[in-house]
PDB file of C-alpha atoms in Angstrom:
ATOM      1  CA  MET D   1       0.000   0.000   0.000  1.00 34.00           C
ATOM      2  CA  ALA D   2       1.335   3.432  -0.943  1.00 39.00           C
ATOM      3  CA  ASP D   3       2.307   5.827   1.821  1.00 42.00           C
ATOM      4  CA  SER D   4       0.010   8.850   2.133  1.00 43.00           C
ATOM      5  CA  ARG D   5       3.062  11.016   1.546  1.00 46.00           C
ATOM      6  CA  ASP D   6       3.928   9.300  -1.764  1.00 52.00           C
ATOM      7  CA  GLU D   7       5.298  12.075  -3.975  1.00 55.00           C
ATOM      8  CA  ASN D   8       3.406  10.774  -7.017  1.00 63.00           C
ATOM      9  CA  VAL D   9       0.006  11.050  -5.322  1.00 67.00           C
ATOM     10  CA  THR D  10      -1.957  14.275  -5.691  1.00 70.00           C
ATOM     11  CA  TRP D  11      -4.606  14.654  -2.994  1.00 68.00           C
ATOM     12  CA  LEU D  12      -7.589  16.620  -4.326  1.00 74.00           C
ATOM     13  CA  THR D  13     -10.939  17.659  -2.994  1.00 73.00           C
ATOM     14  CA  GLN D  14     -13.902  16.236  -4.891  1.00 77.00           C
ATOM     15  CA  GLU D  15     -14.602  19.731  -6.293  1.00 77.00           C
ATOM     16  CA  ALA D  16     -11.038  20.146  -7.617  1.00 79.00           C
ATOM     17  CA  TYR D  17     -11.049  16.624  -9.082  1.00 84.00           C
ATOM     18  CA  ASP D  18     -14.395  17.206 -10.822  1.00 86.00           C
ATOM     19  CA  ARG D  19     -13.186  20.561 -12.211  1.00 86.00           C
ATOM     20  CA  LEU D  20      -9.961  19.049 -13.583  1.00 87.00           C
ATOM     21  CA  LYS D  21     -11.772  16.023 -15.010  1.00 91.00           C
ATOM     22  CA  ALA D  22     -14.282  18.305 -16.800  1.00 93.00           C
ATOM     23  CA  GLU D  23     -11.442  20.427 -18.221  1.00 92.00           C
ATOM     24  CA  TYR D  24      -9.642  17.285 -19.394  1.00 93.00           C
ATOM     25  CA  GLU D  25     -12.767  15.886 -21.046  1.00 94.00           C
ATOM     26  CA  TYR D  26     -13.461  19.174 -22.829  1.00 94.00           C
ATOM     27  CA  LEU D  27      -9.876  19.691 -24.032  1.00 94.00           C
ATOM     28  CA  SER D  28      -9.376  16.097 -25.150  1.00 94.00           C
ATOM     29  CA  GLY D  29     -12.743  16.013 -26.971  1.00 94.00           C
ATOM     30  CA  PRO D  30     -14.421  19.199 -28.284  1.00 94.00           C
ATOM     31  CA  GLY D  31     -11.264  21.256 -27.661  1.00 93.00           C
ATOM     32  CA  ARG D  32      -9.209  19.092 -30.022  1.00 94.00           C
ATOM     33  CA  VAL D  33     -11.952  19.273 -32.657  1.00 94.00           C
ATOM     34  CA  ASP D  34     -12.119  23.081 -32.378  1.00 94.00           C
ATOM     35  CA  ILE D  35      -8.367  23.560 -32.724  1.00 92.00           C
ATOM     36  CA  ALA D  36      -8.224  21.174 -35.689  1.00 93.00           C
ATOM     37  CA  LYS D  37     -10.923  23.297 -37.402  1.00 93.00           C
ATOM     38  CA  LYS D  38      -8.917  26.488 -36.696  1.00 90.00           C
ATOM     39  CA  ILE D  39      -5.775  24.927 -38.158  1.00 90.00           C
ATOM     40  CA  GLU D  40      -7.629  23.693 -41.244  1.00 91.00           C
ATOM     41  CA  ALA D  41      -9.287  27.098 -41.802  1.00 89.00           C
ATOM     42  CA  ALA D  42      -5.916  28.852 -41.476  1.00 86.00           C
ATOM     43  CA  ARG D  43      -4.264  26.294 -43.781  1.00 85.00           C
ATOM     44  CA  GLU D  44      -6.830  27.125 -46.481  1.00 86.00           C
ATOM     45  CA  GLU D  45      -5.745  30.773 -46.396  1.00 82.00           C
ATOM     46  CA  GLY D  46      -2.624  29.907 -48.356  1.00 77.00           C
ATOM     47  CA  ASP D  47       1.149  30.087 -47.861  1.00 76.00           C
ATOM     48  CA  LEU D  48       1.892  28.625 -44.427  1.00 76.00           C
ATOM     49  CA  LYS D  49       5.221  30.481 -44.025  1.00 76.00           C
ATOM     50  CA  GLU D  50       3.456  33.857 -44.010  1.00 78.00           C
ATOM     51  CA  ASN D  51       0.275  32.677 -42.281  1.00 82.00           C
ATOM     52  CA  GLY D  52       0.157  34.107 -38.736  1.00 84.00           C
ATOM     53  CA  GLY D  53      -3.239  32.538 -38.012  1.00 85.00           C
ATOM     54  CA  TYR D  54      -1.912  29.069 -38.846  1.00 87.00           C
ATOM     55  CA  HIS D  55       1.148  29.470 -36.607  1.00 87.00           C
ATOM     56  CA  ALA D  56      -0.959  30.876 -33.762  1.00 90.00           C
ATOM     57  CA  ALA D  57      -3.384  27.944 -34.026  1.00 90.00           C
ATOM     58  CA  LYS D  58      -0.512  25.410 -34.058  1.00 91.00           C
ATOM     59  CA  ASP D  59       1.015  27.124 -30.993  1.00 92.00           C
ATOM     60  CA  GLU D  60      -2.370  27.007 -29.236  1.00 93.00           C
ATOM     61  CA  GLN D  61      -2.634  23.314 -30.141  1.00 94.00           C
ATOM     62  CA  GLY D  62       0.783  22.600 -28.602  1.00 93.00           C
ATOM     63  CA  LYS D  63      -0.147  24.372 -25.360  1.00 94.00           C
ATOM     64  CA  MET D  64      -3.474  22.557 -25.238  1.00 93.00           C
ATOM     65  CA  GLU D  65      -1.818  19.154 -25.749  1.00 94.00           C
ATOM     66  CA  ALA D  66       0.653  19.942 -22.946  1.00 93.00           C
ATOM     67  CA  ARG D  67      -2.264  20.844 -20.631  1.00 92.00           C
ATOM     68  CA  ILE D  68      -4.101  17.631 -21.611  1.00 92.00           C
ATOM     69  CA  PHE D  69      -0.959  15.609 -20.770  1.00 92.00           C
ATOM     70  CA  HIS D  70      -0.534  17.430 -17.428  1.00 87.00           C
ATOM     71  CA  LEU D  71      -4.214  16.946 -16.498  1.00 88.00           C
ATOM     72  CA  ARG D  72      -4.032  13.244 -17.395  1.00 89.00           C
ATOM     73  CA  GLN D  73      -1.043  12.827 -15.046  1.00 85.00           C
ATOM     74  CA  ILE D  74      -2.855  14.602 -12.210  1.00 83.00           C
ATOM     75  CA  ILE D  75      -6.072  12.611 -12.726  1.00 87.00           C
ATOM     76  CA  ASP D  76      -4.212   9.289 -12.975  1.00 87.00           C
ATOM     77  CA  ASN D  77      -2.360   9.966  -9.700  1.00 81.00           C
ATOM     78  CA  ALA D  78      -5.191  11.688  -7.838  1.00 80.00           C
ATOM     79  CA  LYS D  79      -6.678  10.467  -4.615  1.00 76.00           C
ATOM     80  CA  VAL D  80      -9.972  12.152  -3.837  1.00 76.00           C
ATOM     81  CA  GLY D  81     -10.663  13.029  -0.251  1.00 69.00           C
ATOM     82  CA  GLU D  82      -8.319  13.938   2.489  1.00 61.00           C
ATOM     83  CA  ALA D  83      -4.846  12.589   2.958  1.00 57.00           C
ATOM     84  CA  PRO D  84      -4.484  10.596   6.136  1.00 55.00           C
ATOM     85  CA  LYS D  85      -3.197  13.101   8.661  1.00 60.00           C
ATOM     86  CA  ALA D  86      -1.363  12.983  11.907  1.00 64.00           C
ATOM     87  CA  GLU D  87      -1.694  16.261  13.756  1.00 69.00           C
ATOM     88  CA  GLY D  88       1.709  17.751  14.406  1.00 79.00           C
ATOM     89  CA  VAL D  89       3.295  16.088  11.350  1.00 84.00           C
ATOM     90  CA  VAL D  90       3.624  18.068   8.114  1.00 87.00           C
ATOM     91  CA  GLY D  91       2.021  16.486   5.064  1.00 83.00           C
ATOM     92  CA  PRO D  92      -0.336  17.227   2.160  1.00 81.00           C
ATOM     93  CA  GLY D  93      -3.659  18.611   3.329  1.00 79.00           C
ATOM     94  CA  MET D  94      -2.164  20.200   6.432  1.00 83.00           C
ATOM     95  CA  THR D  95      -2.245  23.855   7.418  1.00 86.00           C
ATOM     96  CA  VAL D  96       1.360  24.568   8.350  1.00 90.00           C
ATOM     97  CA  THR D  97       2.867  27.488  10.263  1.00 93.00           C
ATOM     98  CA  ILE D  98       6.614  27.990   9.999  1.00 94.00           C
ATOM     99  CA  ARG D  99       9.124  30.518  11.282  1.00 93.00           C
ATOM    100  CA  PHE D 100      12.202  31.479   9.313  1.00 90.00           C
ATOM    101  CA  VAL D 101      15.227  30.777  11.526  1.00 88.00           C
ATOM    102  CA  GLY D 102      17.097  33.987  12.364  1.00 84.00           C
ATOM    103  CA  ASP D 103      13.942  35.992  11.746  1.00 84.00           C
ATOM    104  CA  ASP D 104      10.653  36.509  13.547  1.00 82.00           C
ATOM    105  CA  ASP D 105       8.563  36.151  10.370  1.00 86.00           C
ATOM    106  CA  GLU D 106       5.926  33.437  10.568  1.00 91.00           C
ATOM    107  CA  VAL D 107       4.050  32.115   7.542  1.00 90.00           C
ATOM    108  CA  THR D 108       0.909  29.956   7.521  1.00 91.00           C
ATOM    109  CA  PHE D 109      -0.120  28.066   4.388  1.00 88.00           C
ATOM    110  CA  LEU D 110      -1.862  24.964   3.092  1.00 85.00           C
ATOM    111  CA  LEU D 111       0.487  22.226   1.875  1.00 85.00           C
ATOM    112  CA  ALA D 112      -1.408  20.870  -1.125  1.00 82.00           C
ATOM    113  CA  SER D 113      -1.500  20.595  -4.896  1.00 75.00           C
ATOM    114  CA  ARG D 114      -1.517  23.897  -6.766  1.00 69.00           C
ATOM    115  CA  GLU D 115      -4.779  22.645  -8.268  1.00 68.00           C
ATOM    116  CA  GLU D 116      -6.346  23.484  -4.887  1.00 63.00           C
ATOM    117  CA  SER D 117      -5.701  27.167  -5.594  1.00 58.00           C
ATOM    118  CA  GLY D 118      -9.274  28.050  -4.601  1.00 61.00           C
ATOM    119  CA  ALA D 119      -8.297  27.750  -0.929  1.00 61.00           C
ATOM    120  CA  PRO D 120      -8.708  30.966   1.102  1.00 71.00           C
ATOM    121  CA  ILE D 121      -5.065  30.741   2.262  1.00 78.00           C
ATOM    122  CA  ASP D 122      -1.793  30.491   0.327  1.00 85.00           C
ATOM    123  CA  VAL D 123      -1.104  27.050  -1.117  1.00 85.00           C
ATOM    124  CA  TYR D 124       2.418  25.608  -1.302  1.00 86.00           C
ATOM    125  CA  SER D 125       3.068  22.459  -3.309  1.00 86.00           C
ATOM    126  CA  PRO D 126       4.528  19.437  -1.502  1.00 86.00           C
ATOM    127  CA  LYS D 127       6.877  19.229  -4.514  1.00 85.00           C
ATOM    128  CA  SER D 128       8.228  22.779  -4.044  1.00 88.00           C
ATOM    129  CA  PRO D 129      11.660  23.154  -2.407  1.00 92.00           C
ATOM    130  CA  LEU D 130      10.055  24.298   0.873  1.00 92.00           C
ATOM    131  CA  GLY D 131       7.244  21.728   0.679  1.00 90.00           C
ATOM    132  CA  SER D 132       9.553  18.783   0.075  1.00 91.00           C
ATOM    133  CA  ALA D 133      11.933  19.933   2.845  1.00 94.00           C
ATOM    134  CA  ILE D 134       9.207  20.107   5.513  1.00 93.00           C
ATOM    135  CA  ASN D 135       7.099  17.103   4.440  1.00 89.00           C
ATOM    136  CA  GLY D 136       7.101  14.559   7.293  1.00 89.00           C
ATOM    137  CA  LYS D 137       8.678  16.959   9.818  1.00 92.00           C
ATOM    138  CA  LYS D 138       7.182  17.328  13.283  1.00 92.00           C
ATOM    139  CA  ILE D 139       6.437  20.441  15.324  1.00 92.00           C
ATOM    140  CA  GLY D 140       9.682  21.881  16.676  1.00 93.00           C
ATOM    141  CA  GLU D 141      11.844  20.332  13.949  1.00 94.00           C
ATOM    142  CA  LYS D 142      13.824  22.424  11.489  1.00 94.00           C
ATOM    143  CA  ALA D 143      14.292  21.969   7.758  1.00 94.00           C
ATOM    144  CA  THR D 144      16.683  23.609   5.303  1.00 94.00           C
ATOM    145  CA  TYR D 145      15.914  24.096   1.628  1.00 93.00           C
ATOM    146  CA  SER D 146      17.465  25.854  -1.366  1.00 92.00           C
ATOM    147  CA  MET D 147      15.733  28.943  -2.681  1.00 86.00           C
ATOM    148  CA  PRO D 148      15.638  29.700  -6.445  1.00 86.00           C
ATOM    149  CA  ASN D 149      18.585  32.101  -6.051  1.00 90.00           C
ATOM    150  CA  GLY D 150      20.685  29.236  -4.631  1.00 88.00           C
ATOM    151  CA  ARG D 151      20.729  30.520  -1.037  1.00 90.00           C
ATOM    152  CA  GLN D 152      19.830  28.168   1.787  1.00 92.00           C
ATOM    153  CA  ASN D 153      16.934  28.965   4.078  1.00 90.00           C
ATOM    154  CA  THR D 154      16.032  27.205   7.314  1.00 92.00           C
ATOM    155  CA  VAL D 155      12.570  27.099   8.830  1.00 94.00           C
ATOM    156  CA  GLU D 156      11.166  25.757  12.080  1.00 94.00           C
ATOM    157  CA  ILE D 157       7.806  23.975  12.128  1.00 94.00           C
ATOM    158  CA  LEU D 158       5.520  25.741  14.622  1.00 93.00           C
ATOM    159  CA  GLU D 159       2.212  24.073  13.812  1.00 90.00           C
ATOM    160  CA  ALA D 160       0.754  21.406  11.507  1.00 89.00           C
ATOM    161  CA  VAL D 161      -2.987  20.810  11.695  1.00 85.00           C
ATOM    162  CA  PRO D 162      -5.470  19.279   9.262  1.00 79.00           C
ATOM    163  CA  TYR D 163      -6.912  21.845   6.851  1.00 74.00           C
ATOM    164  CA  ILE D 164     -10.637  22.282   7.496  1.00 68.00           C
ATOM    165  CA  GLY D 165     -11.512  24.824   4.791  1.00 61.00           C
ATOM    166  CA  ASN D 166     -13.053  28.239   5.130  1.00 49.00           C
TER     167      ASN D 166
END
């Protein structure tokens, strides 16, 4: 049985799962038909080298296919519901409060998939540098991660409680 903290699993609410599934079904069905019609209409306008509409439609098609692929990966690895939680242990679906070591700044956020962006608090991905560094840590423990600029940052876990929504 897979661990609830398996990095390939994306925990989603039923609402987020339904929204992503509907987007996937639209893009992979009617969306593909619509873009194919746009490409064909632009192709009929003549010389493809000079045809901005054709190139724009092909670019749109590429972006759409990338989104379809991304959605398929999320849907295939999604678990609907709430991740099993242990209060005081950081994991997906937890509201986490951290303090930056050497600073008094505290930050509270939901550790969850970016697809849960409708949450009323900031959402940090478990796959982000900070998210992966603190995943599985307990209250009072510290974690160090690399920021995009290459500098190291250390945080202390102050709180980890199950997210209960609004």
